[in-house]
Amino acid sequence: MSAQRRARIGVLALQGAVREHVNAIREVGADAVEVRLPRDLVGLDALVLPGGESTTMRRLIDAYGLREPIAAMARGGAPMLGTCAGMILLAERNDDGEEPFFALLDLEVRRNGYGRQLDSFEADLDAPSLGSAPLHGIFIRAPQVTDVGPDVEVLARDPDGHPVAVRQGHVLATAFHPELTDDRRLHRLLVELVGEESRRPA
Ligand code: GLN
């Protein structure tokens, strides 16, 4: 471990919940880099797409010329974690017909799918593949996953059985905000995926 360099994880910092992700990444022993411009992506091992407002984030990602470089990073196998609005940007399908953005996860989302009257809520989530302790999910105008494809592994479900944390290969997403609790299992998993990626034969 000692000879191994620390993973460098970017956090898209155009809008939304950035600081908490930066802190979470540092807590699991990786370096965190705020990403605002394409040059900030150079040398990163993985990227977090935080929560915020996905329509605004789409617009800003395009305005700053980040769409293609981020897509290229993902094609190259760099692990990604999208939370809340970030999950919407990663999804291949949106149930309101809105265009997909990065389309890296074979699932369908419904924006604000938990309903406006229930803007925010918290729930303990079963997440057996992450350990026996439940994950505490903080949902803020969260997307609801309405369909998942066969290659998507469901890491956690809400009490009604909707997937709320998923993994497809090197891409992770949550409908809730793991950075707002002190449970670091998802950020740790992201960093572990970097390790797997660098051990893969060239
Ligand atoms: N409701 C937001 C959207 O549709 C997501 C909210 C969040 O990221 N906390 O983009």
mmCIF file with all atom_site columns, C-alpha atoms and ligand atoms in Angstrom:
data_model
loop_
_atom_site.group_PDB
_atom_site.id
_atom_site.type_symbol
_atom_site.label_atom_id
_atom_site.label_alt_id
_atom_site.label_comp_id
_atom_site.label_asym_id
_atom_site.label_entity_id
_atom_site.label_seq_id
_atom_site.pdbx_PDB_ins_code
_atom_site.Cartn_x
_atom_site.Cartn_y
_atom_site.Cartn_z
_atom_site.occupancy
_atom_site.B_iso_or_equiv
_atom_site.pdbx_formal_charge
_atom_site.auth_seq_id
_atom_site.auth_comp_id
_atom_site.auth_asym_id
_atom_site.auth_atom_id
_atom_site.pdbx_PDB_model_num
ATOM   1   C CA . MET A 1 1   ? 0.000   0.000  0.000   1.00 0.00 ? 1   MET A CA 1
ATOM   2   C CA . SER A 1 2   ? 2.775   2.426  0.964   1.00 0.00 ? 2   SER A CA 1
ATOM   3   C CA . ALA A 1 3   ? 4.312   2.606  -2.513  1.00 0.00 ? 3   ALA A CA 1
ATOM   4   C CA . GLN A 1 4   ? 0.902   3.168  -4.080  1.00 0.00 ? 4   GLN A CA 1
ATOM   5   C CA . ARG A 1 5   ? 0.025   6.756  -4.831  1.00 0.00 ? 5   ARG A CA 1
ATOM   6   C CA . ARG A 1 6   ? -3.158  8.167  -3.365  1.00 0.00 ? 6   ARG A CA 1
ATOM   7   C CA . ALA A 1 7   ? -6.204  8.130  -5.601  1.00 0.00 ? 7   ALA A CA 1
ATOM   8   C CA . ARG A 1 8   ? -7.158  11.555 -7.002  1.00 0.00 ? 8   ARG A CA 1
ATOM   9   C CA . ILE A 1 9   ? -10.908 11.972 -7.093  1.00 0.00 ? 9   ILE A CA 1
ATOM   10  C CA . GLY A 1 10  ? -12.589 14.923 -8.803  1.00 0.00 ? 10  GLY A CA 1
ATOM   11  C CA . VAL A 1 11  ? -15.824 16.496 -7.639  1.00 0.00 ? 11  VAL A CA 1
ATOM   12  C CA . LEU A 1 12  ? -17.735 18.399 -10.271 1.00 0.00 ? 12  LEU A CA 1
ATOM   13  C CA . ALA A 1 13  ? -17.981 21.818 -8.650  1.00 0.00 ? 13  ALA A CA 1
ATOM   14  C CA . LEU A 1 14  ? -20.238 23.837 -10.920 1.00 0.00 ? 14  LEU A CA 1
ATOM   15  C CA . GLN A 1 15  ? -23.248 23.750 -8.609  1.00 0.00 ? 15  GLN A CA 1
ATOM   16  C CA . GLY A 1 16  ? -24.700 21.764 -5.753  1.00 0.00 ? 16  GLY A CA 1
ATOM   17  C CA . ALA A 1 17  ? -23.377 19.750 -2.825  1.00 0.00 ? 17  ALA A CA 1
ATOM   18  C CA . VAL A 1 18  ? -19.625 19.938 -3.441  1.00 0.00 ? 18  VAL A CA 1
ATOM   19  C CA . ARG A 1 19  ? -17.886 20.550 -0.108  1.00 0.00 ? 19  ARG A CA 1
ATOM   20  C CA . GLU A 1 20  ? -19.399 17.534 1.649   1.00 0.00 ? 20  GLU A CA 1
ATOM   21  C CA . HIS A 1 21  ? -18.164 15.228 -1.123  1.00 0.00 ? 21  HIS A CA 1
ATOM   22  C CA . VAL A 1 22  ? -14.693 16.765 -0.944  1.00 0.00 ? 22  VAL A CA 1
ATOM   23  C CA . ASN A 1 23  ? -14.602 16.115 2.802   1.00 0.00 ? 23  ASN A CA 1
ATOM   24  C CA . ALA A 1 24  ? -15.924 12.553 2.387   1.00 0.00 ? 24  ALA A CA 1
ATOM   25  C CA . ILE A 1 25  ? -13.221 11.744 -0.183  1.00 0.00 ? 25  ILE A CA 1
ATOM   26  C CA . ARG A 1 26  ? -10.486 13.071 2.103   1.00 0.00 ? 26  ARG A CA 1
ATOM   27  C CA . GLU A 1 27  ? -11.895 11.041 4.988   1.00 0.00 ? 27  GLU A CA 1
ATOM   28  C CA . VAL A 1 28  ? -11.421 7.821  3.025   1.00 0.00 ? 28  VAL A CA 1
ATOM   29  C CA . GLY A 1 29  ? -7.793  8.668  2.333   1.00 0.00 ? 29  GLY A CA 1
ATOM   30  C CA . ALA A 1 30  ? -7.921  9.981  -1.223  1.00 0.00 ? 30  ALA A CA 1
ATOM   31  C CA . ASP A 1 31  ? -7.100  13.414 -2.650  1.00 0.00 ? 31  ASP A CA 1
ATOM   32  C CA . ALA A 1 32  ? -10.093 15.525 -3.711  1.00 0.00 ? 32  ALA A CA 1
ATOM   33  C CA . VAL A 1 33  ? -9.988  18.001 -6.588  1.00 0.00 ? 33  VAL A CA 1
ATOM   34  C CA . GLU A 1 34  ? -12.776 20.457 -7.434  1.00 0.00 ? 34  GLU A CA 1
ATOM   35  C CA . VAL A 1 35  ? -13.548 20.345 -11.160 1.00 0.00 ? 35  VAL A CA 1
ATOM   36  C CA . ARG A 1 36  ? -14.727 23.470 -12.956 1.00 0.00 ? 36  ARG A CA 1
ATOM   37  C CA . LEU A 1 37  ? -12.821 23.351 -16.237 1.00 0.00 ? 37  LEU A CA 1
ATOM   38  C CA . PRO A 1 38  ? -11.688 20.549 -18.553 1.00 0.00 ? 38  PRO A CA 1
ATOM   39  C CA . ARG A 1 39  ? -8.071  20.991 -17.439 1.00 0.00 ? 39  ARG A CA 1
ATOM   40  C CA . ASP A 1 40  ? -9.113  20.129 -13.874 1.00 0.00 ? 40  ASP A CA 1
ATOM   41  C CA . LEU A 1 41  ? -9.851  16.577 -15.087 1.00 0.00 ? 41  LEU A CA 1
ATOM   42  C CA . VAL A 1 42  ? -6.236  15.893 -16.031 1.00 0.00 ? 42  VAL A CA 1
ATOM   43  C CA . GLY A 1 43  ? -4.729  13.174 -13.884 1.00 0.00 ? 43  GLY A CA 1
ATOM   44  C CA . LEU A 1 44  ? -7.947  12.273 -12.074 1.00 0.00 ? 44  LEU A CA 1
ATOM   45  C CA . ASP A 1 45  ? -8.710  8.641  -11.297 1.00 0.00 ? 45  ASP A CA 1
ATOM   46  C CA . ALA A 1 46  ? -12.449 9.027  -10.664 1.00 0.00 ? 46  ALA A CA 1
ATOM   47  C CA . LEU A 1 47  ? -15.195 11.641 -10.595 1.00 0.00 ? 47  LEU A CA 1
ATOM   48  C CA . VAL A 1 48  ? -18.172 12.504 -8.389  1.00 0.00 ? 48  VAL A CA 1
ATOM   49  C CA . LEU A 1 49  ? -21.222 14.138 -9.957  1.00 0.00 ? 49  LEU A CA 1
ATOM   50  C CA . PRO A 1 50  ? -22.946 15.733 -6.947  1.00 0.00 ? 50  PRO A CA 1
ATOM   51  C CA . GLY A 1 51  ? -26.543 16.567 -6.240  1.00 0.00 ? 51  GLY A CA 1
ATOM   52  C CA . GLY A 1 52  ? -27.976 19.893 -7.267  1.00 0.00 ? 52  GLY A CA 1
ATOM   53  C CA . GLU A 1 53  ? -30.386 20.684 -10.043 1.00 0.00 ? 53  GLU A CA 1
ATOM   54  C CA . SER A 1 54  ? -29.875 18.483 -13.068 1.00 0.00 ? 54  SER A CA 1
ATOM   55  C CA . THR A 1 55  ? -31.204 20.965 -15.644 1.00 0.00 ? 55  THR A CA 1
ATOM   56  C CA . THR A 1 56  ? -28.774 23.618 -14.397 1.00 0.00 ? 56  THR A CA 1
ATOM   57  C CA . MET A 1 57  ? -25.958 21.100 -14.214 1.00 0.00 ? 57  MET A CA 1
ATOM   58  C CA . ARG A 1 58  ? -26.569 19.969 -17.813 1.00 0.00 ? 58  ARG A CA 1
ATOM   59  C CA . ARG A 1 59  ? -26.390 23.572 -18.952 1.00 0.00 ? 59  ARG A CA 1
ATOM   60  C CA . LEU A 1 60  ? -23.232 24.373 -17.001 1.00 0.00 ? 60  LEU A CA 1
ATOM   61  C CA . ILE A 1 61  ? -21.434 21.160 -18.017 1.00 0.00 ? 61  ILE A CA 1
ATOM   62  C CA . ASP A 1 62  ? -22.009 22.089 -21.652 1.00 0.00 ? 62  ASP A CA 1
ATOM   63  C CA . ALA A 1 63  ? -21.169 25.768 -21.110 1.00 0.00 ? 63  ALA A CA 1
ATOM   64  C CA . TYR A 1 64  ? -17.792 24.855 -19.584 1.00 0.00 ? 64  TYR A CA 1
ATOM   65  C CA . GLY A 1 65  ? -16.996 22.268 -22.251 1.00 0.00 ? 65  GLY A CA 1
ATOM   66  C CA . LEU A 1 66  ? -16.937 19.412 -19.758 1.00 0.00 ? 66  LEU A CA 1
ATOM   67  C CA . ARG A 1 67  ? -19.336 16.978 -21.391 1.00 0.00 ? 67  ARG A CA 1
ATOM   68  C CA . GLU A 1 68  ? -17.042 15.248 -23.849 1.00 0.00 ? 68  GLU A CA 1
ATOM   69  C CA . PRO A 1 69  ? -13.990 15.113 -21.549 1.00 0.00 ? 69  PRO A CA 1
ATOM   70  C CA . ILE A 1 70  ? -16.086 13.572 -18.764 1.00 0.00 ? 70  ILE A CA 1
ATOM   71  C CA . ALA A 1 71  ? -17.642 11.087 -21.197 1.00 0.00 ? 71  ALA A CA 1
ATOM   72  C CA . ALA A 1 72  ? -14.145 10.197 -22.435 1.00 0.00 ? 72  ALA A CA 1
ATOM   73  C CA . MET A 1 73  ? -12.973 9.648  -18.864 1.00 0.00 ? 73  MET A CA 1
ATOM   74  C CA . ALA A 1 74  ? -15.870 7.251  -18.297 1.00 0.00 ? 74  ALA A CA 1
ATOM   75  C CA . ARG A 1 75  ? -15.185 5.423  -21.582 1.00 0.00 ? 75  ARG A CA 1
ATOM   76  C CA . GLY A 1 76  ? -11.611 5.013  -20.409 1.00 0.00 ? 76  GLY A CA 1
ATOM   77  C CA . GLY A 1 77  ? -12.913 3.167  -17.356 1.00 0.00 ? 77  GLY A CA 1
ATOM   78  C CA . ALA A 1 78  ? -12.599 5.861  -14.677 1.00 0.00 ? 78  ALA A CA 1
ATOM   79  C CA . PRO A 1 79  ? -15.024 5.144  -11.822 1.00 0.00 ? 79  PRO A CA 1
ATOM   80  C CA . MET A 1 80  ? -17.882 7.620  -11.348 1.00 0.00 ? 80  MET A CA 1
ATOM   81  C CA . LEU A 1 81  ? -20.298 8.279  -8.492  1.00 0.00 ? 81  LEU A CA 1
ATOM   82  C CA . GLY A 1 82  ? -23.442 10.269 -9.237  1.00 0.00 ? 82  GLY A CA 1
ATOM   83  C CA . THR A 1 83  ? -25.631 11.359 -6.335  1.00 0.00 ? 83  THR A CA 1
ATOM   84  C CA . CYS A 1 84  ? -29.211 12.578 -6.761  1.00 0.00 ? 84  CYS A CA 1
ATOM   85  C CA . ALA A 1 85  ? -29.012 15.028 -9.709  1.00 0.00 ? 85  ALA A CA 1
ATOM   86  C CA . GLY A 1 86  ? -25.775 13.215 -10.590 1.00 0.00 ? 86  GLY A CA 1
ATOM   87  C CA . MET A 1 87  ? -27.740 9.974  -10.887 1.00 0.00 ? 87  MET A CA 1
ATOM   88  C CA . ILE A 1 88  ? -30.110 11.691 -13.328 1.00 0.00 ? 88  ILE A CA 1
ATOM   89  C CA . LEU A 1 89  ? -27.131 12.736 -15.470 1.00 0.00 ? 89  LEU A CA 1
ATOM   90  C CA . LEU A 1 90  ? -25.825 9.150  -15.542 1.00 0.00 ? 90  LEU A CA 1
ATOM   91  C CA . ALA A 1 91  ? -29.145 7.451  -16.354 1.00 0.00 ? 91  ALA A CA 1
ATOM   92  C CA . GLU A 1 92  ? -29.859 6.157  -19.833 1.00 0.00 ? 92  GLU A CA 1
ATOM   93  C CA . ARG A 1 93  ? -33.573 6.910  -19.577 1.00 0.00 ? 93  ARG A CA 1
ATOM   94  C CA . ASN A 1 94  ? -35.770 9.564  -18.051 1.00 0.00 ? 94  ASN A CA 1
ATOM   95  C CA . ASP A 1 95  ? -39.428 8.662  -17.712 1.00 0.00 ? 95  ASP A CA 1
ATOM   96  C CA . ASP A 1 96  ? -40.529 12.138 -18.848 1.00 0.00 ? 96  ASP A CA 1
ATOM   97  C CA . GLY A 1 97  ? -38.712 11.677 -22.149 1.00 0.00 ? 97  GLY A CA 1
ATOM   98  C CA . GLU A 1 98  ? -35.962 14.156 -21.302 1.00 0.00 ? 98  GLU A CA 1
ATOM   99  C CA . GLU A 1 99  ? -32.777 13.448 -23.278 1.00 0.00 ? 99  GLU A CA 1
ATOM   100 C CA . PRO A 1 100 ? -30.214 11.310 -21.468 1.00 0.00 ? 100 PRO A CA 1
ATOM   101 C CA . PHE A 1 101 ? -26.963 13.131 -20.718 1.00 0.00 ? 101 PHE A CA 1
ATOM   102 C CA . PHE A 1 102 ? -24.036 10.781 -20.054 1.00 0.00 ? 102 PHE A CA 1
ATOM   103 C CA . ALA A 1 103 ? -26.188 7.633  -20.440 1.00 0.00 ? 103 ALA A CA 1
ATOM   104 C CA . LEU A 1 104 ? -23.814 5.380  -18.521 1.00 0.00 ? 104 LEU A CA 1
ATOM   105 C CA . LEU A 1 105 ? -26.318 3.479  -16.370 1.00 0.00 ? 105 LEU A CA 1
ATOM   106 C CA . ASP A 1 106 ? -28.947 1.145  -17.751 1.00 0.00 ? 106 ASP A CA 1
ATOM   107 C CA . LEU A 1 107 ? -31.810 2.502  -15.699 1.00 0.00 ? 107 LEU A CA 1
ATOM   108 C CA . GLU A 1 108 ? -34.801 4.793  -15.883 1.00 0.00 ? 108 GLU A CA 1
ATOM   109 C CA . VAL A 1 109 ? -35.325 7.644  -13.448 1.00 0.00 ? 109 VAL A CA 1
ATOM   110 C CA . ARG A 1 110 ? -38.265 9.859  -12.633 1.00 0.00 ? 110 ARG A CA 1
ATOM   111 C CA . ARG A 1 111 ? -37.168 13.319 -11.539 1.00 0.00 ? 111 ARG A CA 1
ATOM   112 C CA . ASN A 1 112 ? -38.633 14.329 -8.168  1.00 0.00 ? 112 ASN A CA 1
ATOM   113 C CA . GLY A 1 113 ? -40.216 10.887 -8.230  1.00 0.00 ? 113 GLY A CA 1
ATOM   114 C CA . TYR A 1 114 ? -40.820 10.763 -4.486  1.00 0.00 ? 114 TYR A CA 1
ATOM   115 C CA . GLY A 1 115 ? -43.332 13.561 -4.852  1.00 0.00 ? 115 GLY A CA 1
ATOM   116 C CA . ARG A 1 116 ? -43.307 17.245 -4.155  1.00 0.00 ? 116 ARG A CA 1
ATOM   117 C CA . GLN A 1 117 ? -45.324 16.975 -0.960  1.00 0.00 ? 117 GLN A CA 1
ATOM   118 C CA . LEU A 1 118 ? -42.545 14.772 0.364   1.00 0.00 ? 118 LEU A CA 1
ATOM   119 C CA . ASP A 1 119 ? -39.736 17.088 -0.703  1.00 0.00 ? 119 ASP A CA 1
ATOM   120 C CA . SER A 1 120 ? -37.197 15.603 1.655   1.00 0.00 ? 120 SER A CA 1
ATOM   121 C CA . PHE A 1 121 ? -37.178 12.552 3.863   1.00 0.00 ? 121 PHE A CA 1
ATOM   122 C CA . GLU A 1 122 ? -34.794 10.168 5.550   1.00 0.00 ? 122 GLU A CA 1
ATOM   123 C CA . ALA A 1 123 ? -34.912 6.405  5.636   1.00 0.00 ? 123 ALA A CA 1
ATOM   124 C CA . ASP A 1 124 ? -32.769 3.494  6.754   1.00 0.00 ? 124 ASP A CA 1
ATOM   125 C CA . LEU A 1 125 ? -31.868 1.409  3.745   1.00 0.00 ? 125 LEU A CA 1
ATOM   126 C CA . ASP A 1 126 ? -30.974 -2.254 3.473   1.00 0.00 ? 126 ASP A CA 1
ATOM   127 C CA . ALA A 1 127 ? -27.636 -2.529 1.710   1.00 0.00 ? 127 ALA A CA 1
ATOM   128 C CA . PRO A 1 128 ? -26.510 -6.140 2.171   1.00 0.00 ? 128 PRO A CA 1
ATOM   129 C CA . SER A 1 129 ? -23.596 -5.988 -0.265  1.00 0.00 ? 129 SER A CA 1
ATOM   130 C CA . LEU A 1 130 ? -22.113 -3.078 1.735   1.00 0.00 ? 130 LEU A CA 1
ATOM   131 C CA . GLY A 1 131 ? -22.428 -4.796 5.101   1.00 0.00 ? 131 GLY A CA 1
ATOM   132 C CA . SER A 1 132 ? -25.095 -5.582 7.655   1.00 0.00 ? 132 SER A CA 1
ATOM   133 C CA . ALA A 1 133 ? -25.590 -2.048 8.990   1.00 0.00 ? 133 ALA A CA 1
ATOM   134 C CA . PRO A 1 134 ? -28.305 -0.129 7.143   1.00 0.00 ? 134 PRO A CA 1
ATOM   135 C CA . LEU A 1 135 ? -27.369 2.942  5.143   1.00 0.00 ? 135 LEU A CA 1
ATOM   136 C CA . HIS A 1 136 ? -29.034 6.117  6.300   1.00 0.00 ? 136 HIS A CA 1
ATOM   137 C CA . GLY A 1 137 ? -30.480 7.775  3.218   1.00 0.00 ? 137 GLY A CA 1
ATOM   138 C CA . ILE A 1 138 ? -31.183 11.510 3.088   1.00 0.00 ? 138 ILE A CA 1
ATOM   139 C CA . PHE A 1 139 ? -33.423 12.178 0.091   1.00 0.00 ? 139 PHE A CA 1
ATOM   140 C CA . ILE A 1 140 ? -33.870 15.736 -1.189  1.00 0.00 ? 140 ILE A CA 1
ATOM   141 C CA . ARG A 1 141 ? -36.255 16.086 -4.140  1.00 0.00 ? 141 ARG A CA 1
ATOM   142 C CA . ALA A 1 142 ? -34.726 12.806 -5.150  1.00 0.00 ? 142 ALA A CA 1
ATOM   143 C CA . PRO A 1 143 ? -35.125 10.944 -8.414  1.00 0.00 ? 143 PRO A CA 1
ATOM   144 C CA . GLN A 1 144 ? -36.933 7.630  -8.187  1.00 0.00 ? 144 GLN A CA 1
ATOM   145 C CA . VAL A 1 145 ? -35.511 4.686  -10.098 1.00 0.00 ? 145 VAL A CA 1
ATOM   146 C CA . THR A 1 146 ? -38.419 3.278  -12.082 1.00 0.00 ? 146 THR A CA 1
ATOM   147 C CA . ASP A 1 147 ? -36.613 0.531  -13.983 1.00 0.00 ? 147 ASP A CA 1
ATOM   148 C CA . VAL A 1 148 ? -33.190 -1.149 -13.954 1.00 0.00 ? 148 VAL A CA 1
ATOM   149 C CA . GLY A 1 149 ? -31.524 -3.204 -16.664 1.00 0.00 ? 149 GLY A CA 1
ATOM   150 C CA . PRO A 1 150 ? -30.005 -6.660 -16.121 1.00 0.00 ? 150 PRO A CA 1
ATOM   151 C CA . ASP A 1 151 ? -26.416 -5.434 -15.762 1.00 0.00 ? 151 ASP A CA 1
ATOM   152 C CA . VAL A 1 152 ? -27.227 -3.086 -12.914 1.00 0.00 ? 152 VAL A CA 1
ATOM   153 C CA . GLU A 1 153 ? -26.469 -4.351 -9.416  1.00 0.00 ? 153 GLU A CA 1
ATOM   154 C CA . VAL A 1 154 ? -28.802 -2.890 -6.802  1.00 0.00 ? 154 VAL A CA 1
ATOM   155 C CA . LEU A 1 155 ? -26.776 -2.007 -3.687  1.00 0.00 ? 155 LEU A CA 1
ATOM   156 C CA . ALA A 1 156 ? -29.654 -0.573 -1.646  1.00 0.00 ? 156 ALA A CA 1
ATOM   157 C CA . ARG A 1 157 ? -33.419 -0.186 -1.818  1.00 0.00 ? 157 ARG A CA 1
ATOM   158 C CA . ASP A 1 158 ? -35.875 2.178  -0.186  1.00 0.00 ? 158 ASP A CA 1
ATOM   159 C CA . PRO A 1 159 ? -38.520 0.746  2.166   1.00 0.00 ? 159 PRO A CA 1
ATOM   160 C CA . ASP A 1 160 ? -40.881 0.333  -0.826  1.00 0.00 ? 160 ASP A CA 1
ATOM   161 C CA . GLY A 1 161 ? -38.306 -1.649 -2.767  1.00 0.00 ? 161 GLY A CA 1
ATOM   162 C CA . HIS A 1 162 ? -37.152 0.970  -5.286  1.00 0.00 ? 162 HIS A CA 1
ATOM   163 C CA . PRO A 1 163 ? -33.432 0.798  -6.015  1.00 0.00 ? 163 PRO A CA 1
ATOM   164 C CA . VAL A 1 164 ? -31.678 3.800  -4.430  1.00 0.00 ? 164 VAL A CA 1
ATOM   165 C CA . ALA A 1 165 ? -28.005 2.827  -4.771  1.00 0.00 ? 165 ALA A CA 1
ATOM   166 C CA . VAL A 1 166 ? -26.753 1.034  -7.862  1.00 0.00 ? 166 VAL A CA 1
ATOM   167 C CA . ARG A 1 167 ? -23.595 -0.115 -9.546  1.00 0.00 ? 167 ARG A CA 1
ATOM   168 C CA . GLN A 1 168 ? -22.950 -0.977 -13.163 1.00 0.00 ? 168 GLN A CA 1
ATOM   169 C CA . GLY A 1 169 ? -19.290 -1.883 -13.598 1.00 0.00 ? 169 GLY A CA 1
ATOM   170 C CA . HIS A 1 170 ? -17.286 1.184  -12.592 1.00 0.00 ? 170 HIS A CA 1
ATOM   171 C CA . VAL A 1 171 ? -20.317 3.497  -12.376 1.00 0.00 ? 171 VAL A CA 1
ATOM   172 C CA . LEU A 1 172 ? -22.087 4.066  -9.050  1.00 0.00 ? 172 LEU A CA 1
ATOM   173 C CA . ALA A 1 173 ? -25.146 6.176  -8.329  1.00 0.00 ? 173 ALA A CA 1
ATOM   174 C CA . THR A 1 174 ? -27.430 6.975  -5.426  1.00 0.00 ? 174 THR A CA 1
ATOM   175 C CA . ALA A 1 175 ? -30.804 8.676  -5.334  1.00 0.00 ? 175 ALA A CA 1
ATOM   176 C CA . PHE A 1 176 ? -29.939 9.967  -1.856  1.00 0.00 ? 176 PHE A CA 1
ATOM   177 C CA . HIS A 1 177 ? -27.049 12.025 -0.464  1.00 0.00 ? 177 HIS A CA 1
ATOM   178 C CA . PRO A 1 178 ? -24.390 9.779  1.137   1.00 0.00 ? 178 PRO A CA 1
ATOM   179 C CA . GLU A 1 179 ? -22.130 12.802 1.626   1.00 0.00 ? 179 GLU A CA 1
ATOM   180 C CA . LEU A 1 180 ? -24.583 14.288 4.149   1.00 0.00 ? 180 LEU A CA 1
ATOM   181 C CA . THR A 1 181 ? -24.132 11.443 6.640   1.00 0.00 ? 181 THR A CA 1
ATOM   182 C CA . ASP A 1 182 ? -20.893 10.167 8.136   1.00 0.00 ? 182 ASP A CA 1
ATOM   183 C CA . ASP A 1 183 ? -21.252 6.712  6.571   1.00 0.00 ? 183 ASP A CA 1
ATOM   184 C CA . ARG A 1 184 ? -18.396 6.527  4.097   1.00 0.00 ? 184 ARG A CA 1
ATOM   185 C CA . ARG A 1 185 ? -19.057 3.110  2.536   1.00 0.00 ? 185 ARG A CA 1
ATOM   186 C CA . LEU A 1 186 ? -20.005 4.472  -0.872  1.00 0.00 ? 186 LEU A CA 1
ATOM   187 C CA . HIS A 1 187 ? -17.059 6.867  -1.125  1.00 0.00 ? 187 HIS A CA 1
ATOM   188 C CA . ARG A 1 188 ? -14.775 4.039  0.012   1.00 0.00 ? 188 ARG A CA 1
ATOM   189 C CA . LEU A 1 189 ? -16.236 1.791  -2.693  1.00 0.00 ? 189 LEU A CA 1
ATOM   190 C CA . LEU A 1 190 ? -15.526 4.487  -5.293  1.00 0.00 ? 190 LEU A CA 1
ATOM   191 C CA . VAL A 1 191 ? -11.879 4.610  -4.202  1.00 0.00 ? 191 VAL A CA 1
ATOM   192 C CA . GLU A 1 192 ? -11.683 0.797  -4.220  1.00 0.00 ? 192 GLU A CA 1
ATOM   193 C CA . LEU A 1 193 ? -12.925 0.781  -7.802  1.00 0.00 ? 193 LEU A CA 1
ATOM   194 C CA . VAL A 1 194 ? -9.969  3.015  -8.712  1.00 0.00 ? 194 VAL A CA 1
ATOM   195 C CA . GLY A 1 195 ? -7.704  0.298  -7.308  1.00 0.00 ? 195 GLY A CA 1
ATOM   196 C CA . GLU A 1 196 ? -9.448  -2.350 -9.396  1.00 0.00 ? 196 GLU A CA 1
ATOM   197 C CA . GLU A 1 197 ? -9.136  -0.201 -12.466 1.00 0.00 ? 197 GLU A CA 1
ATOM   198 C CA . SER A 1 198 ? -5.383  0.296  -12.049 1.00 0.00 ? 198 SER A CA 1
ATOM   199 C CA . ARG A 1 199 ? -4.831  -3.445 -11.524 1.00 0.00 ? 199 ARG A CA 1
ATOM   200 C CA . ARG A 1 200 ? -6.629  -4.300 -14.741 1.00 0.00 ? 200 ARG A CA 1
ATOM   201 C CA . PRO A 1 201 ? -4.269  -5.601 -17.423 1.00 0.00 ? 201 PRO A CA 1
ATOM   202 C CA . ALA A 1 202 ? -3.535  -2.943 -20.039 1.00 0.00 ? 202 ALA A CA 1
HETATM 203 N N1 . GLN B 2 .   ? -34.634 17.421 -8.110  1.00 0.00 ? 1   GLN B N1 1
HETATM 204 C C1 . GLN B 2 .   ? -33.300 17.636 -8.626  1.00 0.00 ? 1   GLN B C1 1
HETATM 205 C C2 . GLN B 2 .   ? -33.279 17.416 -10.132 1.00 0.00 ? 1   GLN B C2 1
HETATM 206 O O1 . GLN B 2 .   ? -34.215 16.938 -10.707 1.00 0.00 ? 1   GLN B O1 1
HETATM 207 C C3 . GLN B 2 .   ? -32.291 16.752 -7.933  1.00 0.00 ? 1   GLN B C3 1
HETATM 208 C C4 . GLN B 2 .   ? -32.220 17.120 -6.463  1.00 0.00 ? 1   GLN B C4 1
HETATM 209 C C5 . GLN B 2 .   ? -30.911 16.828 -5.797  1.00 0.00 ? 1   GLN B C5 1
HETATM 210 O O2 . GLN B 2 .   ? -29.885 16.598 -6.436  1.00 0.00 ? 1   GLN B O2 1
HETATM 211 N N2 . GLN B 2 .   ? -30.894 16.937 -4.491  1.00 0.00 ? 1   GLN B N2 1
HETATM 212 O O3 . GLN B 2 .   ? -32.315 17.729 -10.747 1.00 0.00 ? 1   GLN B O3 1
#
